[in-house]
PDB file of C-alpha atoms and ligand atoms in Angstrom:
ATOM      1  CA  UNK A   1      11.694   2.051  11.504  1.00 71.00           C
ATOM      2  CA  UNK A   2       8.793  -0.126   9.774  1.00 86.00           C
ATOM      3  CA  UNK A   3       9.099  -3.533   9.892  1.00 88.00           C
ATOM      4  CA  UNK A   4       6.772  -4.120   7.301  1.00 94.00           C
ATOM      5  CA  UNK A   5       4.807  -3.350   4.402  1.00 98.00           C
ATOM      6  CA  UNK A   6       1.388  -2.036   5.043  1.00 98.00           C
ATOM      7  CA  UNK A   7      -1.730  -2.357   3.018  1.00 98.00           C
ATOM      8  CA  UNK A   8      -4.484   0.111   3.081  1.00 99.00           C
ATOM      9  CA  UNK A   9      -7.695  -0.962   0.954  1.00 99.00           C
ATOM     10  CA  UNK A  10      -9.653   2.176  -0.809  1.00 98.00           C
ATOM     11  CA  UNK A  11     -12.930   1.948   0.321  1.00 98.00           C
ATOM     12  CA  UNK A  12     -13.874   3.695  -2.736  1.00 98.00           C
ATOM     13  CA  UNK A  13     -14.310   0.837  -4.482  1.00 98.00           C
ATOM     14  CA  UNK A  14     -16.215  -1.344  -1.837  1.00 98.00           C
ATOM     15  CA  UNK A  15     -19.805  -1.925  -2.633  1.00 98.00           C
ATOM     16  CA  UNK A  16     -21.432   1.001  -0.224  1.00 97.00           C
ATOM     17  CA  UNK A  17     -24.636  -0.739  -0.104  1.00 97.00           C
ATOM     18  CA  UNK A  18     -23.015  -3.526   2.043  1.00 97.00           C
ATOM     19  CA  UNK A  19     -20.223  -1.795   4.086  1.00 98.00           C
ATOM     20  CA  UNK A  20     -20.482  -3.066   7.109  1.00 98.00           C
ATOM     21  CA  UNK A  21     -19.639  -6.438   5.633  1.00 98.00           C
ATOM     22  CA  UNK A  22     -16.625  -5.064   3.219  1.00 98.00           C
ATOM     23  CA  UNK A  23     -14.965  -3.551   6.195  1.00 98.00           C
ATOM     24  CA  UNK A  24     -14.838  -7.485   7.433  1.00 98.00           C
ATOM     25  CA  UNK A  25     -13.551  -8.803   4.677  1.00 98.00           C
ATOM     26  CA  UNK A  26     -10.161  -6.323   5.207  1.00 98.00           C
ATOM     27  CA  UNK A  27      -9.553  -7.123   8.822  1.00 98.00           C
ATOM     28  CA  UNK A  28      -6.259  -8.330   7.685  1.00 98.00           C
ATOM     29  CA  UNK A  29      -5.129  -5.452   6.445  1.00 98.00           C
ATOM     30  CA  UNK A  30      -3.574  -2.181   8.172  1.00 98.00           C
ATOM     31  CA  UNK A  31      -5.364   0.891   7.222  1.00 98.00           C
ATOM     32  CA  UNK A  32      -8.686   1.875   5.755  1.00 99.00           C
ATOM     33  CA  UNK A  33      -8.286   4.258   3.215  1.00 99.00           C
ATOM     34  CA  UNK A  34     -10.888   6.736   2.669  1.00 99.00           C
ATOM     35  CA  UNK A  35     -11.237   8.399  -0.327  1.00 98.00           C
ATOM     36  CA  UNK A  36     -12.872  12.050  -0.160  1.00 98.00           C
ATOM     37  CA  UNK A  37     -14.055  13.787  -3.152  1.00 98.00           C
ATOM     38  CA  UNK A  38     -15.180  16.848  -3.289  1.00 98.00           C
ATOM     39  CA  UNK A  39     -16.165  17.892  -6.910  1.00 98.00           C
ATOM     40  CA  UNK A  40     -14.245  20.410  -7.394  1.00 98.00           C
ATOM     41  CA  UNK A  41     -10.357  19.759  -6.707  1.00 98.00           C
ATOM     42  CA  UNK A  42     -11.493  16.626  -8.532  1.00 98.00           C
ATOM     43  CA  UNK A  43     -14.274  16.186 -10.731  1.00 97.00           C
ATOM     44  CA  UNK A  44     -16.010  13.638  -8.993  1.00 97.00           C
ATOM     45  CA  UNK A  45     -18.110  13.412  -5.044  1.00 98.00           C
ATOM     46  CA  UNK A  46     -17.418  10.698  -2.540  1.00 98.00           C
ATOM     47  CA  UNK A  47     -18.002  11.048   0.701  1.00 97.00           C
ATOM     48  CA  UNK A  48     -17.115  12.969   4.120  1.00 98.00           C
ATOM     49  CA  UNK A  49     -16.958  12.870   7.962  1.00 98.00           C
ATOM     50  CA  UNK A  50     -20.179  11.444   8.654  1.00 98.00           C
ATOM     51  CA  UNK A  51     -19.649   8.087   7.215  1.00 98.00           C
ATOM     52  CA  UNK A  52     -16.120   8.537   8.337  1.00 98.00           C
ATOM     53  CA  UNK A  53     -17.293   8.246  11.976  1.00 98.00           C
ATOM     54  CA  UNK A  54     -19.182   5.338  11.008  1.00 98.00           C
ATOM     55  CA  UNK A  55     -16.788   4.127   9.502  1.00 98.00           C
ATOM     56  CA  UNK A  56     -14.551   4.297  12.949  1.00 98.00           C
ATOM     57  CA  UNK A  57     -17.417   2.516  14.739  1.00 98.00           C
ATOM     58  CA  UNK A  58     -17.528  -0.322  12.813  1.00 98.00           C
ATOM     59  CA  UNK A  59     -14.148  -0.846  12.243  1.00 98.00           C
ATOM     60  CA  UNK A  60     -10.911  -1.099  14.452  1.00 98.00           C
ATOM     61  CA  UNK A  61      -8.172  -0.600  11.876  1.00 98.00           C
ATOM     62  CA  UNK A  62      -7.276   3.035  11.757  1.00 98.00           C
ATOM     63  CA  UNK A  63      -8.593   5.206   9.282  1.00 98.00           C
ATOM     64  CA  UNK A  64      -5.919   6.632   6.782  1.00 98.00           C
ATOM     65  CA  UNK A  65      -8.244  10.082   4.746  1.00 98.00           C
ATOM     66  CA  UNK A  66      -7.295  11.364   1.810  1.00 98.00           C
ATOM     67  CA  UNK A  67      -8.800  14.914   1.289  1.00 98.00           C
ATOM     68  CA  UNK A  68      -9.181  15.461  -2.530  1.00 98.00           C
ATOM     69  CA  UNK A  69     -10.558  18.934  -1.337  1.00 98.00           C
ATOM     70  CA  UNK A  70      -9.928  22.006  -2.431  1.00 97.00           C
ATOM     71  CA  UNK A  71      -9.113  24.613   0.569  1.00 95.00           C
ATOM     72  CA  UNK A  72      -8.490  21.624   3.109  1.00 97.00           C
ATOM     73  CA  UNK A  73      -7.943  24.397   5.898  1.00 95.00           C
ATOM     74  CA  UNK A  74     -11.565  24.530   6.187  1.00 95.00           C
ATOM     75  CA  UNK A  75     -12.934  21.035   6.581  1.00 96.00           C
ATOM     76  CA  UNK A  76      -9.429  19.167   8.432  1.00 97.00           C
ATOM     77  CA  UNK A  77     -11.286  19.835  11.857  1.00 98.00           C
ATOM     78  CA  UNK A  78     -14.432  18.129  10.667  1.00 98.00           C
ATOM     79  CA  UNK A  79     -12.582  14.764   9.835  1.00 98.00           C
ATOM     80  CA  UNK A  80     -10.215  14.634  12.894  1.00 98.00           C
ATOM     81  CA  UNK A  81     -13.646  15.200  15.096  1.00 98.00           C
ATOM     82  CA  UNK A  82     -14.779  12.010  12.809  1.00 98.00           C
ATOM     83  CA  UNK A  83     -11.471  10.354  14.687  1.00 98.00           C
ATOM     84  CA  UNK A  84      -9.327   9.978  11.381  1.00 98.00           C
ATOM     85  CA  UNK A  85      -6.116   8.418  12.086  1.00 98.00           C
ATOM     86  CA  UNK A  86      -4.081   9.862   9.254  1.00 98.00           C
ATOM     87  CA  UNK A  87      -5.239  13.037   7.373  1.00 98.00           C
ATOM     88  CA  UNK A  88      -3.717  13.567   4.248  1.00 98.00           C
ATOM     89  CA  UNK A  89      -4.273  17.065   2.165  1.00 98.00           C
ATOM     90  CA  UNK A  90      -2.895  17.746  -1.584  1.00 98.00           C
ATOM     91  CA  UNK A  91      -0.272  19.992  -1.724  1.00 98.00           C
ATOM     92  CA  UNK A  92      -2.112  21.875  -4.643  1.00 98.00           C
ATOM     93  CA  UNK A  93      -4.797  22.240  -2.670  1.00 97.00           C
ATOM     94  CA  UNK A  94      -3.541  24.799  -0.125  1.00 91.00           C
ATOM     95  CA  UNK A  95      -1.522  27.763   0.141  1.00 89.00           C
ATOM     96  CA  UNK A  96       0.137  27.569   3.864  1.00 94.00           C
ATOM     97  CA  UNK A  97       0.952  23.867   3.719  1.00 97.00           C
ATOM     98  CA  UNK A  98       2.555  24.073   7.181  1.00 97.00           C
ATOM     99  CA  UNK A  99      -0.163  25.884   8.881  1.00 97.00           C
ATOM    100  CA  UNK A 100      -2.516  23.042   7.633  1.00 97.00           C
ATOM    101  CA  UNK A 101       0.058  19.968   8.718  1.00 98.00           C
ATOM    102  CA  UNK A 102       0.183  21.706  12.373  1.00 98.00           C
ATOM    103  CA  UNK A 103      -3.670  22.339  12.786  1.00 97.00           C
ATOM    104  CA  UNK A 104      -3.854  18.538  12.182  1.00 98.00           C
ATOM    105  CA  UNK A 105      -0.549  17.267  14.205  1.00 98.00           C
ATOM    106  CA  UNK A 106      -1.586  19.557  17.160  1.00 98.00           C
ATOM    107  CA  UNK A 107      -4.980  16.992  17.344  1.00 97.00           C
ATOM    108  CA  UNK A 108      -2.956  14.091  18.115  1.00 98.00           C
ATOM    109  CA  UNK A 109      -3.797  12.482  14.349  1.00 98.00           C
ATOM    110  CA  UNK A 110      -0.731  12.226  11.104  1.00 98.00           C
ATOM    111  CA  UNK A 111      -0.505  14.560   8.793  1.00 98.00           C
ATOM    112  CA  UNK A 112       0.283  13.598   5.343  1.00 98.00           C
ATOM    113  CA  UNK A 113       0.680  15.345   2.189  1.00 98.00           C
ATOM    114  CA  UNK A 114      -0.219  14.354  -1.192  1.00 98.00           C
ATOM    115  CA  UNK A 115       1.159  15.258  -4.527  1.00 98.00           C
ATOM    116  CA  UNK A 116      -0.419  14.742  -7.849  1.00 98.00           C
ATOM    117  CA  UNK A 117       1.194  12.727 -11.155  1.00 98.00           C
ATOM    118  CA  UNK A 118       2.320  16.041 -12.649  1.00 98.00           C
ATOM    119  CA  UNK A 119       3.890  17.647  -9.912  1.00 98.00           C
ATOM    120  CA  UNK A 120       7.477  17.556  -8.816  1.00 98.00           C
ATOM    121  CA  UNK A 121       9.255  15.925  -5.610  1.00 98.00           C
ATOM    122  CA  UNK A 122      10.879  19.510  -5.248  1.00 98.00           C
ATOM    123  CA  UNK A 123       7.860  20.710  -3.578  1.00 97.00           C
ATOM    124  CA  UNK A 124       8.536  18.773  -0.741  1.00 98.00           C
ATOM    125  CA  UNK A 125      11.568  20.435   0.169  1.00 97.00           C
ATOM    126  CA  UNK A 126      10.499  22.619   2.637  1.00 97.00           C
ATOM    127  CA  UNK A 127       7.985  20.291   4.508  1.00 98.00           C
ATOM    128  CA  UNK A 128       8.952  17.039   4.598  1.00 98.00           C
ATOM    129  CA  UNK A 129      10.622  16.700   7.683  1.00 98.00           C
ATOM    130  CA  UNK A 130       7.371  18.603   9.349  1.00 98.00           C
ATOM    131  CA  UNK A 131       5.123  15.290   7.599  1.00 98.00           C
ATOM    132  CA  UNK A 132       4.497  11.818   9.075  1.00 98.00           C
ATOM    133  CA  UNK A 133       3.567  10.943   5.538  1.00 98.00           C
ATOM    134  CA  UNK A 134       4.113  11.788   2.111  1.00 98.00           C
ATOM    135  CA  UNK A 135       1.481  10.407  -0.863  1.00 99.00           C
ATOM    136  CA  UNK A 136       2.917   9.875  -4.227  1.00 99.00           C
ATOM    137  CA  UNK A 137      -0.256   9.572  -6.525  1.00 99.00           C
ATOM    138  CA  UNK A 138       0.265   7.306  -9.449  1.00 99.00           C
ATOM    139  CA  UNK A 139      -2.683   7.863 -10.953  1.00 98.00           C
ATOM    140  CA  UNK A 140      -4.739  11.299 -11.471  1.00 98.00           C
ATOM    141  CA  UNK A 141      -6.969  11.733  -8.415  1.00 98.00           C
ATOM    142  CA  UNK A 142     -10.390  11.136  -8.318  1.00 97.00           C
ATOM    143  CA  UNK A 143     -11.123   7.667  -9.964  1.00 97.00           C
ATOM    144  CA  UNK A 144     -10.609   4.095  -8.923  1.00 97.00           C
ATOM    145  CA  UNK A 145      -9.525   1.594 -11.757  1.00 96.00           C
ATOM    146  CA  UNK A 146      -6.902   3.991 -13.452  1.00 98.00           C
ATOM    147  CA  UNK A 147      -3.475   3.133 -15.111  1.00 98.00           C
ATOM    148  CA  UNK A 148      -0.210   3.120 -12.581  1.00 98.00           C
ATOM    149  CA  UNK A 149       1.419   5.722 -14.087  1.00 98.00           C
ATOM    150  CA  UNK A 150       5.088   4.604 -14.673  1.00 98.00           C
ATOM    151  CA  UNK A 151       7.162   7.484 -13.608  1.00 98.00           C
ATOM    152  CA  UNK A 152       5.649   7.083  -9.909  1.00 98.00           C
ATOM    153  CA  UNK A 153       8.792   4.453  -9.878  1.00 98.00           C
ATOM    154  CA  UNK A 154      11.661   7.452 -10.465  1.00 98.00           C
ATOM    155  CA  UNK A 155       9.114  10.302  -7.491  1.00 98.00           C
ATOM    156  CA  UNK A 156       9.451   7.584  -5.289  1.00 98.00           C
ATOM    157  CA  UNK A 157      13.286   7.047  -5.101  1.00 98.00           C
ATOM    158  CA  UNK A 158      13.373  10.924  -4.995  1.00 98.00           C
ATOM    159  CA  UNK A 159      11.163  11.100  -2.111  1.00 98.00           C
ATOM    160  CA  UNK A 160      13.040   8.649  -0.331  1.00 98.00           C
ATOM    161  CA  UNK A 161      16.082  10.059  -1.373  1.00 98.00           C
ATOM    162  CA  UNK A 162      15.071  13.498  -0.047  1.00 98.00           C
ATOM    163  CA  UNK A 163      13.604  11.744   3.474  1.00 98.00           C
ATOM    164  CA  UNK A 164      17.241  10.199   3.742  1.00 97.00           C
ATOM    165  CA  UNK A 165      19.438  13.304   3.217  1.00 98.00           C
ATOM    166  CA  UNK A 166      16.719  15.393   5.848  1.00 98.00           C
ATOM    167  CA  UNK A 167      17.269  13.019   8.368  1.00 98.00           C
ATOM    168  CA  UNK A 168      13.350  12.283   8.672  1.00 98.00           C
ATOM    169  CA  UNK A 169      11.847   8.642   8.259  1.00 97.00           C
ATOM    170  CA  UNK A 170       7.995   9.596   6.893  1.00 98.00           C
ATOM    171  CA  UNK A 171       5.837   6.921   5.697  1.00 98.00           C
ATOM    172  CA  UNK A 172       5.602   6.728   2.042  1.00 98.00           C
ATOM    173  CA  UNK A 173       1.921   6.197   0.431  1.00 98.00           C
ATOM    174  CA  UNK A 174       1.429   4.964  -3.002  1.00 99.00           C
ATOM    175  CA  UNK A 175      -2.061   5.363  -4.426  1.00 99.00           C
ATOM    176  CA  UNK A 176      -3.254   3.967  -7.594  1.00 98.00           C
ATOM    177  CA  UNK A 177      -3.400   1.144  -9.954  1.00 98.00           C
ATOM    178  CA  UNK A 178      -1.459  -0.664  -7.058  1.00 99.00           C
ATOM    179  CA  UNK A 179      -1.617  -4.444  -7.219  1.00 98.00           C
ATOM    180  CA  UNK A 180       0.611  -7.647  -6.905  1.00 98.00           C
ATOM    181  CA  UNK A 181       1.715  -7.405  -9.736  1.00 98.00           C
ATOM    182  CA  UNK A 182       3.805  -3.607  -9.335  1.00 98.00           C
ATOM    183  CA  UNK A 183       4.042  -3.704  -5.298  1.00 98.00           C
ATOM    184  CA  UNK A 184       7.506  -4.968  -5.453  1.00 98.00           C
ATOM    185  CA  UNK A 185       8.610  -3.026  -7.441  1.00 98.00           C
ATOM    186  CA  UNK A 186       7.022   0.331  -5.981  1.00 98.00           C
ATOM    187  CA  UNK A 187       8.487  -0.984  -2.384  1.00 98.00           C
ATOM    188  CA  UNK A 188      11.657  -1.512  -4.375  1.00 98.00           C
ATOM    189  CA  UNK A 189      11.333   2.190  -4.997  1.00 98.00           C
ATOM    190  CA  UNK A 190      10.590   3.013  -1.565  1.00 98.00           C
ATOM    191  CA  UNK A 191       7.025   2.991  -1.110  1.00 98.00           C
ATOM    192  CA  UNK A 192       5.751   1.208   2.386  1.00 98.00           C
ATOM    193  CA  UNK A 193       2.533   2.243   2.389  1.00 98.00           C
ATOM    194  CA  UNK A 194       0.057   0.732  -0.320  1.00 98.00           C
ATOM    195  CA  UNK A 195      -3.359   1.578  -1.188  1.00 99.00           C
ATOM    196  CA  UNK A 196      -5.385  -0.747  -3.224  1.00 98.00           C
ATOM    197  CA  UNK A 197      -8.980   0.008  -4.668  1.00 98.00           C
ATOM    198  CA  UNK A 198      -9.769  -2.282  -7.679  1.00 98.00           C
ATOM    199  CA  UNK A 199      -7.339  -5.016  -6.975  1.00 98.00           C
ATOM    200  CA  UNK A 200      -8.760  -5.982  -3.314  1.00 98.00           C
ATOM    201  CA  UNK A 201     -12.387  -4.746  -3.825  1.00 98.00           C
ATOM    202  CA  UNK A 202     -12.621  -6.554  -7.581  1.00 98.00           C
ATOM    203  CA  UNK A 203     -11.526  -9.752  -5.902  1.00 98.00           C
ATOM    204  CA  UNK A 204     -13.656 -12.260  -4.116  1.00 98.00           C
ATOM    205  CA  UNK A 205     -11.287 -13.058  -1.368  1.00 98.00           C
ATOM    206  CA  UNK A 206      -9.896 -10.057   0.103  1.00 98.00           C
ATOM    207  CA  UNK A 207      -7.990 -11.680   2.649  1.00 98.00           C
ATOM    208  CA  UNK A 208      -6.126 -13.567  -0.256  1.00 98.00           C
ATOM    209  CA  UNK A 209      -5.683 -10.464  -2.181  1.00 98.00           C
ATOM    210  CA  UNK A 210      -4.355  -8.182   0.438  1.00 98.00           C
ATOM    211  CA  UNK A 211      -1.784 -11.196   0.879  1.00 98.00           C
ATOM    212  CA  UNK A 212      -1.090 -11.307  -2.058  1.00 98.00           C
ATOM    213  CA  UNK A 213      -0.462  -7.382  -2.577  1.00 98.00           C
ATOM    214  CA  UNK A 214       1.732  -7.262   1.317  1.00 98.00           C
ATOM    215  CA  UNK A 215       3.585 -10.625  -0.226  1.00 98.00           C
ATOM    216  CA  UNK A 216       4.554  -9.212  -3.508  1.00 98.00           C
ATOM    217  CA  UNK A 217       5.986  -5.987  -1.736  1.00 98.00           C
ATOM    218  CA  UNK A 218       7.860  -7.737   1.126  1.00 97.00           C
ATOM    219  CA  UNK A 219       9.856  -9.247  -1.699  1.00 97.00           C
ATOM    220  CA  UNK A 220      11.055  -5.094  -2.093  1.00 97.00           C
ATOM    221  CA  UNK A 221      11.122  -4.761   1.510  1.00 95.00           C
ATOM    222  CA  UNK A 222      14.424  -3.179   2.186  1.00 90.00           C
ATOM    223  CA  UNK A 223      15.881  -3.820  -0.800  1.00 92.00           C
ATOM    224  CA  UNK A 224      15.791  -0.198  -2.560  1.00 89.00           C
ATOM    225  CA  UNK A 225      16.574   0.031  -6.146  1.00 82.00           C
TER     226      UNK A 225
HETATM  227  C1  DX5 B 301      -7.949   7.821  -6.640  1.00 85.10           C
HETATM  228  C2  DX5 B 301      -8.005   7.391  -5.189  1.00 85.10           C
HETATM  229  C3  DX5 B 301      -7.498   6.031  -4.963  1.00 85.10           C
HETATM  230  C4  DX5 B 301      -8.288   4.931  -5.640  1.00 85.10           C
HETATM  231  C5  DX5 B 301      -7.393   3.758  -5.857  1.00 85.10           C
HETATM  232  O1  DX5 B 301      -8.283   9.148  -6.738  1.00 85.10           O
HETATM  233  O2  DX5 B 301      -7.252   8.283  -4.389  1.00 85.10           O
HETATM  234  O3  DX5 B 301      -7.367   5.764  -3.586  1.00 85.10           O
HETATM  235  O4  DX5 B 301      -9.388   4.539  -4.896  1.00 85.10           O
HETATM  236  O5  DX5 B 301      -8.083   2.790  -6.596  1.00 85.10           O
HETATM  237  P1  DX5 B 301      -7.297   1.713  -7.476  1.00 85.10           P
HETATM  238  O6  DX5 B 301      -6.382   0.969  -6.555  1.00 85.10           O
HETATM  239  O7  DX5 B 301      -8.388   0.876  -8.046  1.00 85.10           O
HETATM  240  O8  DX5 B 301      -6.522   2.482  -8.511  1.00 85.10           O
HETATM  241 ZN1   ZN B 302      -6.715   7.723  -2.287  1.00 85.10          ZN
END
């Protein structure tokens, strides 16, 4: 069981130009969360495993990826060989879900899967007790800065729900427009795992803000609603 809230800070919105120094200023929080684009499942191009690796170097906080990629079979090796910590694919993305969550688990790293705003809890029937993690997007992928999207709140409790009734503890990612000011309230709904883009990377003390994001969800911290 988690004892805690954890933060992971999208590095999506860092300024790239100085990384080295953004990755300091999150040293406080749990995870690194890399965003990877490819330009097709979404229409915009981040980045892949080479800065990952670099990424790894520089940094000792594991590395939490999330593939926006279409055919994720293909390229999974590539960012385990990087050393990702967590590799999370998009259930749209790929046809043998399973096949895709083993080829990662059997490397020794998490497998997650994600689901985007418009598709149901029901598709995680069949895998989640195979996942370490399940994603809950709240925003459309493939942009930082978006709108939460409100009915995250109600695919949370379901996801929870569902972990519950299988038995199976997976941690539970929420990703987009996540801040202080909805973290309780998404922890209320069972998230434990929050990324933030905008509302650590906009602010000019990170360590302050990814208190003040892991303060505002402890206050949901076991207290489901
Ligand atoms: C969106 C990405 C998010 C994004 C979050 O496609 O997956 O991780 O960087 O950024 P904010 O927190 O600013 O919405
Ligand atoms: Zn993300």
């Amino acid at each position: 069981m988690l004892s805690d809230v954890r933060i992971a800070p999208s590095i999506l919105s860092a300024d790239l130009m100085c990384l080295g120094e953004e990755l300091d200023s999150i040293k406080s929080a749990d995870y690194i969360h890399f965003d990877v684009m490819d330009g097709v499942f979404v229409p915009n191009l981040t980045f892949g495993p080479t800065l990952l690796s670099q990424v790894k170097a520089a940094s000792d906080l594991p590395v939490d990826a999330h593939l926006m990629i279409s055919d994720p079979d293909r390229r999974v090796g590539a960012y385990l060989d990087a050393g990702a910590d967590i590799v999370t694919f998009h259930y749209e993305a790929q046809l043998h879900a399973l096949r895709t969550i083993s080829l990662i688990k059997d490397r020794g790293a998490k497998a997650g899967i994600a689901l985007n705003p418009g598709t149901p809890t029901s598709a995680l029937e069949c895998l989640i007790e195979d996942v370490d993690l399940v994603l809950v997007m709240s925003v459309n992928p493939g942009f930082s800065g978006q709108a939460f999207i409100r009915h995250t709140y109600d695919k949370l409790r379901q996801v929870r729900n569902m972990a519950s009734e299988h038995g199976v503890a997976p941690l539970i990612e929420v990703d987009g427009g996540i801040s202080a000011a909805n973290a309780e309230r998404v922890v209320r709904a069972g998230a434990n795992l929050l990324v933030a883009g905008n509302a650590v990377f906009k602010a000019d003390d990170r360590a302050a803000a990814i208190d003040d994001i892991r303060v505002a969800g402890r206050r949901g911290f076991g207290r489901w609603a």
